XYZ file of C-alpha atoms in Angstrom:
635
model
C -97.745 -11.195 -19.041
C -95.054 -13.806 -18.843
C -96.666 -16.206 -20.921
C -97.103 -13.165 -23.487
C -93.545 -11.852 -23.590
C -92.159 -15.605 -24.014
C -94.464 -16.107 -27.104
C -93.557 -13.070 -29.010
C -89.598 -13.944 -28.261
C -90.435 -17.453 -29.674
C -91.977 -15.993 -32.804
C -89.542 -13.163 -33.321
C -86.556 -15.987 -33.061
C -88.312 -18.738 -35.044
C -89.048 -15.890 -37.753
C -84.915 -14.954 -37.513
C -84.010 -18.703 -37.349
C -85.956 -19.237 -40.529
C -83.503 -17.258 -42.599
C -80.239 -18.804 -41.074
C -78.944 -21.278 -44.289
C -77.616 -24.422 -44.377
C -75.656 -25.505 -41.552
C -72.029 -26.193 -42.094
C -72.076 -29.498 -39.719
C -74.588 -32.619 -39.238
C -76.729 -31.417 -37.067
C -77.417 -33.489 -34.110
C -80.852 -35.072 -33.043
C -81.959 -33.424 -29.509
C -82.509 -36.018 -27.125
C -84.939 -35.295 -23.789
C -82.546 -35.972 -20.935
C -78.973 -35.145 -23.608
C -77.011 -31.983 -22.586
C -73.989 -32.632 -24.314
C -74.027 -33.629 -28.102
C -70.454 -34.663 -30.217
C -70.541 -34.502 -33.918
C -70.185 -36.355 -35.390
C -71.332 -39.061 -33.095
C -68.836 -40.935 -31.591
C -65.712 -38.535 -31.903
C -63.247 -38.305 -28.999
C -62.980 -34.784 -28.861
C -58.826 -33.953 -28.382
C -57.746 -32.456 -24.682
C -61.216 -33.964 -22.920
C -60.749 -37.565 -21.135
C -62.700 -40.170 -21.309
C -65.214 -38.887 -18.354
C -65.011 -35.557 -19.242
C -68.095 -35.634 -21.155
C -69.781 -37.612 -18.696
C -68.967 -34.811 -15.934
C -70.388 -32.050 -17.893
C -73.567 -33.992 -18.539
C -74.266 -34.214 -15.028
C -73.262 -30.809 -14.445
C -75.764 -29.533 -16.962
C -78.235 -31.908 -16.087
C -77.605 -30.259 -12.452
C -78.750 -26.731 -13.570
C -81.641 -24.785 -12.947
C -82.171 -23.740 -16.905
C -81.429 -26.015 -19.890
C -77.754 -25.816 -20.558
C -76.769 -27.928 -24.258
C -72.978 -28.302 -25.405
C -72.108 -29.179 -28.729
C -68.806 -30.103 -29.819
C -67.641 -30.544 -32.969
C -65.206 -31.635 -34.694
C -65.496 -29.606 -38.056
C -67.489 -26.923 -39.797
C -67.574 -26.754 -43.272
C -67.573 -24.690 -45.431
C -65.226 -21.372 -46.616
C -64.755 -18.177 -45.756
C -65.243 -16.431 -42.030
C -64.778 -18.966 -38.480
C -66.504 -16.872 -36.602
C -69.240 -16.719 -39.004
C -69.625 -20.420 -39.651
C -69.830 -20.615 -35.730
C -72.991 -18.279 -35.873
C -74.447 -20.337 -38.959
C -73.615 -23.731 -36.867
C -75.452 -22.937 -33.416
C -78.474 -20.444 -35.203
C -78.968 -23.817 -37.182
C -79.027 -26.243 -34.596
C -81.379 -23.917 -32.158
C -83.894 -23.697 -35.892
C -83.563 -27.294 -36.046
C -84.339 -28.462 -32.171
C -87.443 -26.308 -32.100
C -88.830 -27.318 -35.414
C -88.621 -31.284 -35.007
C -88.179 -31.167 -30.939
C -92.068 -30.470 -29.582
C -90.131 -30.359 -25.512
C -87.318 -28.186 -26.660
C -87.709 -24.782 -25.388
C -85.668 -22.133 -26.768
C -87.108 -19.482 -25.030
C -85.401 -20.421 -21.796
C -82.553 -23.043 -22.719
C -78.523 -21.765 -23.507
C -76.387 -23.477 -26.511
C -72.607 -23.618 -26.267
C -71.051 -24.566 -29.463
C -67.009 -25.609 -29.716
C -65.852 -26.376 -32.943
C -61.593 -27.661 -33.430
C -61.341 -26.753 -37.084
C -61.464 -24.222 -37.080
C -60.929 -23.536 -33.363
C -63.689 -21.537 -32.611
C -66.458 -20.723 -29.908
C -70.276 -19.640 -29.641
C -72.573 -18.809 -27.458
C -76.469 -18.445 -27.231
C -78.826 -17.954 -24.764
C -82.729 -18.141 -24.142
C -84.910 -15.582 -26.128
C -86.616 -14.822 -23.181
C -83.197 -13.770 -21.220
C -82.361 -11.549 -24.106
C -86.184 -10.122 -23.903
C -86.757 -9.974 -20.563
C -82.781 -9.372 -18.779
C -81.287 -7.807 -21.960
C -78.650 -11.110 -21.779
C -76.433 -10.902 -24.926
C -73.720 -9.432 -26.640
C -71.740 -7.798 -23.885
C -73.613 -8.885 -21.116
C -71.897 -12.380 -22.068
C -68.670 -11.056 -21.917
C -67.847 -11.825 -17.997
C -69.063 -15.404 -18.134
C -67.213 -16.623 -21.757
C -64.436 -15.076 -20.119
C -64.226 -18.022 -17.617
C -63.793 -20.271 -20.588
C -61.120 -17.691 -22.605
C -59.228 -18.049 -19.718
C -59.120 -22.108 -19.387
C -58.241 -22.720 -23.420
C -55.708 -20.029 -23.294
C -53.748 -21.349 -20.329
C -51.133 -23.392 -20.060
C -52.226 -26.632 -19.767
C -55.457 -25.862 -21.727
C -59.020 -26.949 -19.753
C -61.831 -26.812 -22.501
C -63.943 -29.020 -19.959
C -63.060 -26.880 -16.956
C -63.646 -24.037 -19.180
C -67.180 -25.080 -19.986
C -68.147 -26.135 -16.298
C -67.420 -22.573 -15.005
C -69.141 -20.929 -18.156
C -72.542 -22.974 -17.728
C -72.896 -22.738 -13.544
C -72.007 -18.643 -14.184
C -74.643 -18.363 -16.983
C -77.281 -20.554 -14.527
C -75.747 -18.419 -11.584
C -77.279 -15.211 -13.194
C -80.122 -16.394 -14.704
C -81.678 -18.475 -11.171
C -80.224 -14.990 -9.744
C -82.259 -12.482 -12.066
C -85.684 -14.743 -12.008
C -86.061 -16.139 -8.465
C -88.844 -14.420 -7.274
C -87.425 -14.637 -3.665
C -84.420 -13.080 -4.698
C -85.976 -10.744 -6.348
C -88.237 -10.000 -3.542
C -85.295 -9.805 -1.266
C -84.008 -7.359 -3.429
C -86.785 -5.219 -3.551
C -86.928 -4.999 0.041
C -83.134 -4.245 0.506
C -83.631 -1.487 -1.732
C -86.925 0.234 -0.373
C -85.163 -0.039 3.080
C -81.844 1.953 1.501
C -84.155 4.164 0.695
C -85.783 4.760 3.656
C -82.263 4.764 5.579
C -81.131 7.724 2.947
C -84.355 9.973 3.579
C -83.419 9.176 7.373
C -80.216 10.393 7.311
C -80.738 12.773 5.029
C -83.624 14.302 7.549
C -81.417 14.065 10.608
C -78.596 16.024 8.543
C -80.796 18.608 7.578
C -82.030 19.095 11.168
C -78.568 18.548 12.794
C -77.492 21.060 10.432
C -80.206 23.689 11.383
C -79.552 22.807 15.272
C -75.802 23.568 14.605
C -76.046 26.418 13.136
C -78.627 27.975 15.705
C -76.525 27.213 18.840
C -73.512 28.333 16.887
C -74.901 31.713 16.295
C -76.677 32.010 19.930
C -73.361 30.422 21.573
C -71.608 33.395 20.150
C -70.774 37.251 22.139
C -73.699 38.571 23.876
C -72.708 41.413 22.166
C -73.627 40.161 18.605
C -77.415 38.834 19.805
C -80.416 40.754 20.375
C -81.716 41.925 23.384
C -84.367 39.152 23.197
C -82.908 35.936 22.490
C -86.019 33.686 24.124
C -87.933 32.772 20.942
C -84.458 31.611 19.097
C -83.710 29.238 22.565
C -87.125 28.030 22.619
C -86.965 26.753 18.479
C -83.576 25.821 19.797
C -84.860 23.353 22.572
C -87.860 22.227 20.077
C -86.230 21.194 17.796
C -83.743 18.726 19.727
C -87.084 17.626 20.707
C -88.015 16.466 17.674
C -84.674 14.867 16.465
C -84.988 12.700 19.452
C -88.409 12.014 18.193
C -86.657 10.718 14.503
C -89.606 10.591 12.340
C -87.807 11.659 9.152
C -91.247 13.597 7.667
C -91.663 15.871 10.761
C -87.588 16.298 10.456
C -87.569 17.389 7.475
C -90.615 19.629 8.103
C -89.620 21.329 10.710
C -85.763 21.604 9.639
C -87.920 23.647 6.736
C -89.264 26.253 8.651
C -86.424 26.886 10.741
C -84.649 28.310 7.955
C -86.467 32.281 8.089
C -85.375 32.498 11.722
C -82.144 31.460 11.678
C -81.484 33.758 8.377
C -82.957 36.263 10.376
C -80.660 35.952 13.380
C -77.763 35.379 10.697
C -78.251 38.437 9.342
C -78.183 40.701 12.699
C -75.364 38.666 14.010
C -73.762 39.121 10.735
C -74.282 42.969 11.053
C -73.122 43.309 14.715
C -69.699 41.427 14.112
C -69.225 43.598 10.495
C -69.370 46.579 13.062
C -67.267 45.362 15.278
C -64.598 44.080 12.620
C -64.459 47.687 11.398
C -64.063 48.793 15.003
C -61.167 46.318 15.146
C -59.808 47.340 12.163
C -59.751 51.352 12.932
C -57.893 51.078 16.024
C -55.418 48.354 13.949
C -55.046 51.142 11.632
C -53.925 54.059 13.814
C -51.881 51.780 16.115
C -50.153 50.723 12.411
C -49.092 54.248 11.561
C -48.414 54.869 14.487
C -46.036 52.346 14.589
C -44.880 52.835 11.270
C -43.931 56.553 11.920
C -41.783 55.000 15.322
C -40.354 52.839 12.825
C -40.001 55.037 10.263
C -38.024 57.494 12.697
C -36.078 54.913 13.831
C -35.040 53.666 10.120
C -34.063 57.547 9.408
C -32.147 57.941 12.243
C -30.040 54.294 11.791
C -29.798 54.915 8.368
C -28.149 58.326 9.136
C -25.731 57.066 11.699
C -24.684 54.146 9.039
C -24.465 56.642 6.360
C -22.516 59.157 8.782
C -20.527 56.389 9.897
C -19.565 54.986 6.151
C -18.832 58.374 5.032
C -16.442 59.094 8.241
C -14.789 55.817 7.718
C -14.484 55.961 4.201
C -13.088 59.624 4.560
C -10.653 58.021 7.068
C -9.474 55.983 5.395
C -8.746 57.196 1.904
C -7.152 60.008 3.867
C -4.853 57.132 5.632
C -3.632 55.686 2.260
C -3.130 58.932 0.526
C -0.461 59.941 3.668
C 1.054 56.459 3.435
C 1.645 56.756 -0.016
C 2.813 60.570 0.296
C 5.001 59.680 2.909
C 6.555 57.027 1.148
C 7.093 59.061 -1.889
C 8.948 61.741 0.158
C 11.065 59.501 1.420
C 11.972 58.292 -1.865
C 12.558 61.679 -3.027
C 15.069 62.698 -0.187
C 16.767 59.449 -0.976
C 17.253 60.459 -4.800
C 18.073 63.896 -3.686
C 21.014 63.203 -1.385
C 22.745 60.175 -3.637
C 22.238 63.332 -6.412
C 23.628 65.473 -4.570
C 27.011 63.002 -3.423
C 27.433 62.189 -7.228
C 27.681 65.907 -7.888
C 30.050 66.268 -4.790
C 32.897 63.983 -6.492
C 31.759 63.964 -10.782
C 32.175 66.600 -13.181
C 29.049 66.130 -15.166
C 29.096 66.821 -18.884
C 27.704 65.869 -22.315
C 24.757 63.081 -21.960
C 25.738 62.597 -18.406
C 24.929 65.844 -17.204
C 21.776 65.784 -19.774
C 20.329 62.471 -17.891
C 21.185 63.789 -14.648
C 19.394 66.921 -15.103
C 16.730 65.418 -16.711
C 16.069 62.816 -13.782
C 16.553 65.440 -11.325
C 13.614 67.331 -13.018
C 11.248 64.795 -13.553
C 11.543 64.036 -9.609
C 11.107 67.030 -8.587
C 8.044 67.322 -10.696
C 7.110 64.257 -9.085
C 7.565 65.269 -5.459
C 5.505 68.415 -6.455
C 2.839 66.448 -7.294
C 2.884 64.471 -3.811
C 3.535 67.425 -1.925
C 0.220 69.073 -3.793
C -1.774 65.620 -3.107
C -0.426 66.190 0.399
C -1.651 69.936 0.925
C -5.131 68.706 -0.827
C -5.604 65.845 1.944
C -5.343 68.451 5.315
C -7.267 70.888 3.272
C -10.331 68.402 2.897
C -9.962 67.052 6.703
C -10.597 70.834 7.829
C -13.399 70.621 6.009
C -14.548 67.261 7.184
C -13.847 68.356 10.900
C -16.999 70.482 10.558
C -19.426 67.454 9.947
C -21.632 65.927 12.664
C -24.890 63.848 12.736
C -26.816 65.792 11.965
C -24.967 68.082 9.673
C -22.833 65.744 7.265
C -23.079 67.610 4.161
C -19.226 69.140 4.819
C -18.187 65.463 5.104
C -19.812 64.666 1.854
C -18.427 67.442 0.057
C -14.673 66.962 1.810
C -15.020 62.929 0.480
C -15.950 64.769 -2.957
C -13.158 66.632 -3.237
C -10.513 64.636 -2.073
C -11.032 62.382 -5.243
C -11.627 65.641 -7.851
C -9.467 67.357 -9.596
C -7.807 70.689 -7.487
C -5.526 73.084 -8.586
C -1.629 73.918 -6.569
C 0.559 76.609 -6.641
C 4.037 75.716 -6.069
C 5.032 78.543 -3.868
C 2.996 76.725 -0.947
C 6.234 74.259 -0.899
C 9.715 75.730 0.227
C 11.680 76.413 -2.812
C 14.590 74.944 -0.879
C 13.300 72.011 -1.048
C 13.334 71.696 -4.889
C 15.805 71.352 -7.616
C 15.187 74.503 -9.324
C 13.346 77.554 -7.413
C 10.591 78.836 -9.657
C 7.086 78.165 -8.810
C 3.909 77.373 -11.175
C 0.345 76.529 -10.411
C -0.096 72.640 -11.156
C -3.496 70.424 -11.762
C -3.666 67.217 -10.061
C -6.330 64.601 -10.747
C -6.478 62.346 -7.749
C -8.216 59.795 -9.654
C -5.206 59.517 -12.340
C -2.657 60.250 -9.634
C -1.342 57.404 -8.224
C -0.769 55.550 -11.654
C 0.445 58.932 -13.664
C 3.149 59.145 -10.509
C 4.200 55.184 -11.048
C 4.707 55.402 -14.284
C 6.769 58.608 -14.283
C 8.457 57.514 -11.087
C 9.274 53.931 -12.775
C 10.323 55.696 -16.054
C 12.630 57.934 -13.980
C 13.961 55.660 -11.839
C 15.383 53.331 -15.235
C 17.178 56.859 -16.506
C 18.427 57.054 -12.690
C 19.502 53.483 -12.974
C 21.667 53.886 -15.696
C 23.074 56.910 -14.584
C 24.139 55.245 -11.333
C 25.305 52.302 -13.591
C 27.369 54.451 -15.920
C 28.926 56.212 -12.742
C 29.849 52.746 -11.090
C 31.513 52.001 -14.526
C 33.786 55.298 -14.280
C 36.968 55.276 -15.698
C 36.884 51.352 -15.804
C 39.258 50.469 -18.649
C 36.492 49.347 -22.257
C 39.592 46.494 -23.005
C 38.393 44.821 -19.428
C 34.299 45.728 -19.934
C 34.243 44.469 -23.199
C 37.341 42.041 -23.901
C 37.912 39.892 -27.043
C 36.830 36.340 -25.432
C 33.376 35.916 -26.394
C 34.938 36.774 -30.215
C 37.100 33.972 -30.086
C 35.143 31.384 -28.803
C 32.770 32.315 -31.456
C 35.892 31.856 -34.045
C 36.344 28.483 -32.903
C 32.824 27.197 -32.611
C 32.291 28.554 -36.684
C 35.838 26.768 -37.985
C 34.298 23.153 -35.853
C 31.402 23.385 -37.782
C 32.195 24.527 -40.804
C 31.147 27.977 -41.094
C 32.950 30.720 -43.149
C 34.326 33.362 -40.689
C 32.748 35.797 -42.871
C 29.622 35.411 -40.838
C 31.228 36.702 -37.788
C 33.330 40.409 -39.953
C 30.464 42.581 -37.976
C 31.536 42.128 -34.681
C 33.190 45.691 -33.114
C 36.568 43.576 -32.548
C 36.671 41.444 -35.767
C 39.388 43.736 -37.275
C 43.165 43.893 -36.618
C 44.422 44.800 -33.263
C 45.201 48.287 -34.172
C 41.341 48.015 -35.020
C 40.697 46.988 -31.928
C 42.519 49.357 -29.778
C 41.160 52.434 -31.864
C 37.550 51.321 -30.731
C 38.755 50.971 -27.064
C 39.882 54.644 -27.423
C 37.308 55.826 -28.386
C 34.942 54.341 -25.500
C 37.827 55.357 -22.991
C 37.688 58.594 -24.024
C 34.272 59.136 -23.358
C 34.285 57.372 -20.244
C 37.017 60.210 -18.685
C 34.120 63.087 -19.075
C 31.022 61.853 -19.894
C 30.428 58.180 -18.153
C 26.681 58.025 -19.691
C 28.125 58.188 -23.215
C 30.508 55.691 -22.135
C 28.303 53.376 -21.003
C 25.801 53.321 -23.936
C 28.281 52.876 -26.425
C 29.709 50.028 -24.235
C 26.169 48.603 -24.633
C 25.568 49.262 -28.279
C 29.061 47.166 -29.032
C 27.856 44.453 -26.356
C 24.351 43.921 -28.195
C 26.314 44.094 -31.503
C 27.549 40.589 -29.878
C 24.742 39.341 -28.545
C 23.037 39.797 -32.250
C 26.136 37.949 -33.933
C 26.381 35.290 -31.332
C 22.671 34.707 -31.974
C 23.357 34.250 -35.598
C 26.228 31.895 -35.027
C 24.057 29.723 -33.193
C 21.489 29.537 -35.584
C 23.981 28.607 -38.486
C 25.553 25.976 -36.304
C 22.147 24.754 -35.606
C 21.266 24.477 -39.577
C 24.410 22.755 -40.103
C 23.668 20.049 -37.544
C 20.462 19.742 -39.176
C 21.896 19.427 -42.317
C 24.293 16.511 -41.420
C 21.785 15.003 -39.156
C 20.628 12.214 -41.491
C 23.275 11.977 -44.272
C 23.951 8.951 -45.364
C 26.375 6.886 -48.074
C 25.031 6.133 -52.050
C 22.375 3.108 -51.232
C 22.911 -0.203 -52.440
C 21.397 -1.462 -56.284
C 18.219 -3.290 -54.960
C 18.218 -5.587 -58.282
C 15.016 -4.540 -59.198
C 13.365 -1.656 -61.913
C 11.628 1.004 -60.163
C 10.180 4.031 -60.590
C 12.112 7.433 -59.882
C 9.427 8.283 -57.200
C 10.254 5.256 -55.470
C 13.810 4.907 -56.368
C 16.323 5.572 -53.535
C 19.742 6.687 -55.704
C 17.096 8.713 -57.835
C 16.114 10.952 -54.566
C 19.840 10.378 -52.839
C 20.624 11.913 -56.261
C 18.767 14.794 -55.276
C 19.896 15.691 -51.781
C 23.662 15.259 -53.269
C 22.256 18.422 -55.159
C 20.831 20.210 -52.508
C 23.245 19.668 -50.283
C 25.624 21.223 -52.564
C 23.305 24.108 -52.837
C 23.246 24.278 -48.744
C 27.462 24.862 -48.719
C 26.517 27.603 -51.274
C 24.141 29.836 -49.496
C 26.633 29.065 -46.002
C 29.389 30.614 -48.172
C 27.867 33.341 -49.907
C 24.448 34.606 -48.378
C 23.474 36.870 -45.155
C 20.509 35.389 -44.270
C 20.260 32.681 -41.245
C 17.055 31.970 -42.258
C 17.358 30.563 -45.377
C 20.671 28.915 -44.830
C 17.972 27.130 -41.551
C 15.255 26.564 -45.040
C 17.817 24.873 -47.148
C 19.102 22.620 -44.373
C 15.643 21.373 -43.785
C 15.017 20.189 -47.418
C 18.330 18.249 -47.409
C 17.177 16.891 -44.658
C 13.815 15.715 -45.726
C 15.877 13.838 -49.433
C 18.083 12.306 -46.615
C 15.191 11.123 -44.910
C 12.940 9.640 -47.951
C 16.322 7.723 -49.606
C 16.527 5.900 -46.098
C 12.505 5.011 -45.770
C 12.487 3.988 -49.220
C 15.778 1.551 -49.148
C 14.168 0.547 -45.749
C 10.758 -0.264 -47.498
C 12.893 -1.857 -50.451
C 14.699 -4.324 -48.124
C 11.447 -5.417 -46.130
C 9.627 -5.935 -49.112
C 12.643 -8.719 -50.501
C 12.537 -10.045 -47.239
C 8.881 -11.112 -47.625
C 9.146 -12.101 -50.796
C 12.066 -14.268 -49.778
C 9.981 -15.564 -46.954
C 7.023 -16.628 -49.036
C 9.074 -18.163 -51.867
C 11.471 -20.505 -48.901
C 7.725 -21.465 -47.555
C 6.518 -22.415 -50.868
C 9.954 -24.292 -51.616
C 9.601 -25.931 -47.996
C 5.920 -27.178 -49.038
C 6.792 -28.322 -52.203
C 9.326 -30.661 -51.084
C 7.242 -31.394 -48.034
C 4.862 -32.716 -50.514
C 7.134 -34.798 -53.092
């Protein structure tokens, strides 16, 4: 069969070899006892020594199957290397079996190595790719060994070769030994026989498990009868000890109906008893959850009875703090009232303030004394809550921030400014800020009413004298400013002018000290407002002056008017000159403040463009004096 399989892989590659063409090298002569073949002859291949070749002749005369290297030195012809490489070593294996009778191509391997181009090929037996399947990929992990020595650093082509030839006999002597193969054959049929071992005693030990499991469990779970289950129990440890992996496997077999069998009623007894388990689980659950539940109520009600008490509390606290203060405040305003009345006539806007002020109060401390009435009205209520009855404390906590209606008459009239009663709506939730914002408006009318009192009969000439005037008259002439910027001021005029509008304040100030003291203001922001205006002209004038400068200098040179410093000092002349206009005949500030700026800004350019004038000459000075220095350097 050998023989038979050898033949047709001779015929089937002498019919293939027979269409390979021309080679693209001499082909060499095969020689019995040459392995290793150079071409052409006598070459000195580059990176092999002088005994390399020697050393892989031996080696390959060492092997078990014919082994032939071929190096050489160039392939001719165009076109593909890799496909010249094929040509080369399909031509030389044609070649050795037509003219060599003892060459035998069925079993021998050809390595070709070629240096231009640099290229590699490989060939084994027909009788390796018949019988072992040996080519292609199968060659990858033994050309591998000699990828890896010509890639390297330093490259090994011989070393390369040497490991590629003892793998490729490695595998081959490997693959065809019939010992080995024997060996082999034997390792495997005992694997086998190990796996249907231990694949017996599994099955068994499984089956023994699982019986003693289930007869191991509660008596309660078993039958009555358990003695046919122990005694295929006790059998079958029997045979496991036995280990014969047929009977094993046998009886492992037939255990399974009983043990499904016993499974099953188990399974049913311990089903019953889980739902058992799980009724008596249930009721002691709600059971527990109703204990629970009961429990939650009853802490949840104290909390909420609790929050609502101290809630109640304490808004019930603040709202006496803050009445408390507010009638304190209110017998304060009442007696000061009442001790300004004692020792003033009031008339005109004085009595008009004070009446209105004493009013507004009094409004106000009806209001507190109706929040007041409200708070003990909801704590009665609130006293009738408990634990178990805490409606009235929700209702009480309800009302003490809604809105409630008050009748007056509850108060005693005495108390109050004027003695008529009404019914009043209060809105707790509006209350405190309505009551601050009246009480702070009030308390600014009462401020100026004790203000204007303090101010009674004070002479106007020493509230409001003539100082501030002059100092203003001064600061205006240092600057420059027309006086006519300060003829609003209440004391500008004459001093008969001035004493007529002390008169007049002094004469309010004997009856009605209110009137008094807002006209005294009204002439004393009339001051403020031209003092304010001063400043602001003496502050454009400074502006104004800030960068003026002399005419500039004739810089020699033609320039344009943009660039031309007298052209643009030229121009703030001008509007400077327009600036002393609006000073002496407009009202405004503000554009007296807009016309300073732009003078200003013409001051400004003429000085950065002289100052850009002058650096430029500089430089150009500089430049020529270098070029004068080099020239002379040079003659």
């Amino acid at each position: 069969m050998r023989l038979m399989t050898i033949l047709i892989g001779s015929i089937l590659s002498l019919a293939f070899l027979g269409e390979v063409a021309a080679a693209p090298l001499s082909i060499p002569e095969w020689r019995e006892g040459q392995h290793v073949y150079v071409v052409p002859e006598g070459w000195r291949p580059p990176l092999f020594g002088p005994r390399d070749l020697q050393e892989l002749e031996r080696a390959a005369a060492a092997l078990r199957f014919p082994f032939y290297v071929i190096i050489a030195q160039r392939l001719e012809g165009g076109g593909d290397g890799d496909r010249l490489a094929a040509e080369a070593i399909d031509t030389i294996a044609q070649r050795w079996t037509e003219r060599a009778a003892d060459f035998d191509v069925s079993q021998s391997q050809l390595f070709l190595l070629s240096f231009e181009p640099r290229k590699y090929r490989f060939l084994t037996g027909t009788r390796w790719k018949a019988e072992l399947g040996f080519e292609r990929s199968a060659h990858r992990p033994h050309t591998a060994l000699f990828e890896r020595s010509v890639k390297g650093t330093p490259k090994d082509p011989k070393g390369g070769i040497l490991a590629l030839m003892r793998s490729v006999d490695a595998y081959l002597v490997d693959q065809t030994d019939p010992a080995r193969i024997a060996a082999r054959q034997e390792a495997e049929r005992r694997a086998v026989e190990a796996r249907r071992l231990r694949d017996a005693r599994g099955a068994l030990d499984s089956r023994i498990l699982t019986l003693a499991g289930l007869l191991d469990g509660p008596a309660d779970y078993l039958p009555a009868d358990t003695a046919p289950y122990r005694d295929l129990l006790a059998k079958a440890k029997r045979i496991r000890q036995a280990d014969d992996p047929g009977e094993m496997l046998a009886f492992a077999d037939s255990m399974r109906s009983s043990i499904d069998t016993l499974s099953t009623y188990v399974g049913e007894r311990r089903g019953e008893a889980r739902a058992r388990w799980w009724a008596g689980f249930v009721k002691l659950l709600v059971g527990g959850l109703l204990l629970f539940g009961l429990i939650f109520f009853l802490v949840r009600r104290w909390r909420k009875y609790a929050s609502l008490k101290a809630s109640f509390v304490r808004s019930c606290a603040e709202w006496k703090e803050r009445v408390g203060n507010a009638s304190v405040k209110y017998v304060e305003f009442h007696n000061e009232l009442s001790e300004m009345r004692s020792y003033l006539t009031l008339e005109g806007e004085t009595k008009e303030l004070a009446d209105r002020v004493a009013q507004e109060v009094d409004r106000i401390f009806m209001a507190v004394k109706a929040m007041e009435s409200h708070v003990g009205r909801c704590q009665l209520l609130a006293v009738k809550a408990g634990f178990f009855r805490i409606d009235p404390l929700k209702r009480a906590t309800e009302r003490l921030e809604g809105e409630f209606s008050f009748d007056t008459e509850q108060l005693n009239p005495e108390e109050l400014f004027g003695g008529s009663t009404k019914v009043i709506t209060v809105v707790p939730q509006r209350f405190v800020e309505e009551l601050k914002e009246r009480f702070r408006k009030s308390m600014a009318d009462w401020k100026t009413l004790k203000e204007a009192t303090r101010l009674w009969r004070v002479p106007a000439k020493k509230l409001f004298p003539q100082d501030r005037l002059d100092e203003m008259i001064i600061q205006a002439t240092e600057h420059g400013i027309p006086l006519r910027w300060l003829q609003d001021h209440p004391l500008f005029g004459d001093d008969a002018a001035d004493q007529e509008v002390y008169d007049r304040l002094d004469r309010k100030n004997d009856s009605d000290p209110v009137a008094f003291f807002r006209g005294l203001e009204e002439l004393r922001d009339k001051e403020r407002q031209v003092g304010e205006r001063l400043d602001r002209l003496v502050e454009a004038v400074g502006l104004a002056a800030d960068r003026r400068l002399s005419a500039p200098a004739d810089p020699g040179i033609a320039l344009e008017p943009d660039d031309d410093p007298a052209v643009t000092y030229d121009k703030a002349l001008r509007e400077d000159h327009v600036f002393a206009g609006l000073l002496a005949s407009r009202d405004d500030p503000e554009e007296v403040m807009s016309q300073a700026r732009a003078v200003r800004a013409f001051y400004v350019k003429c000085a950065e463009q002289t100052a850009t004038i002058l650096k430029a000459k500089e430089t150009v000075e500089t430049v020529m004096a270098q070029a004068l220095s080099a020239q002379n350097a040079a003659e």
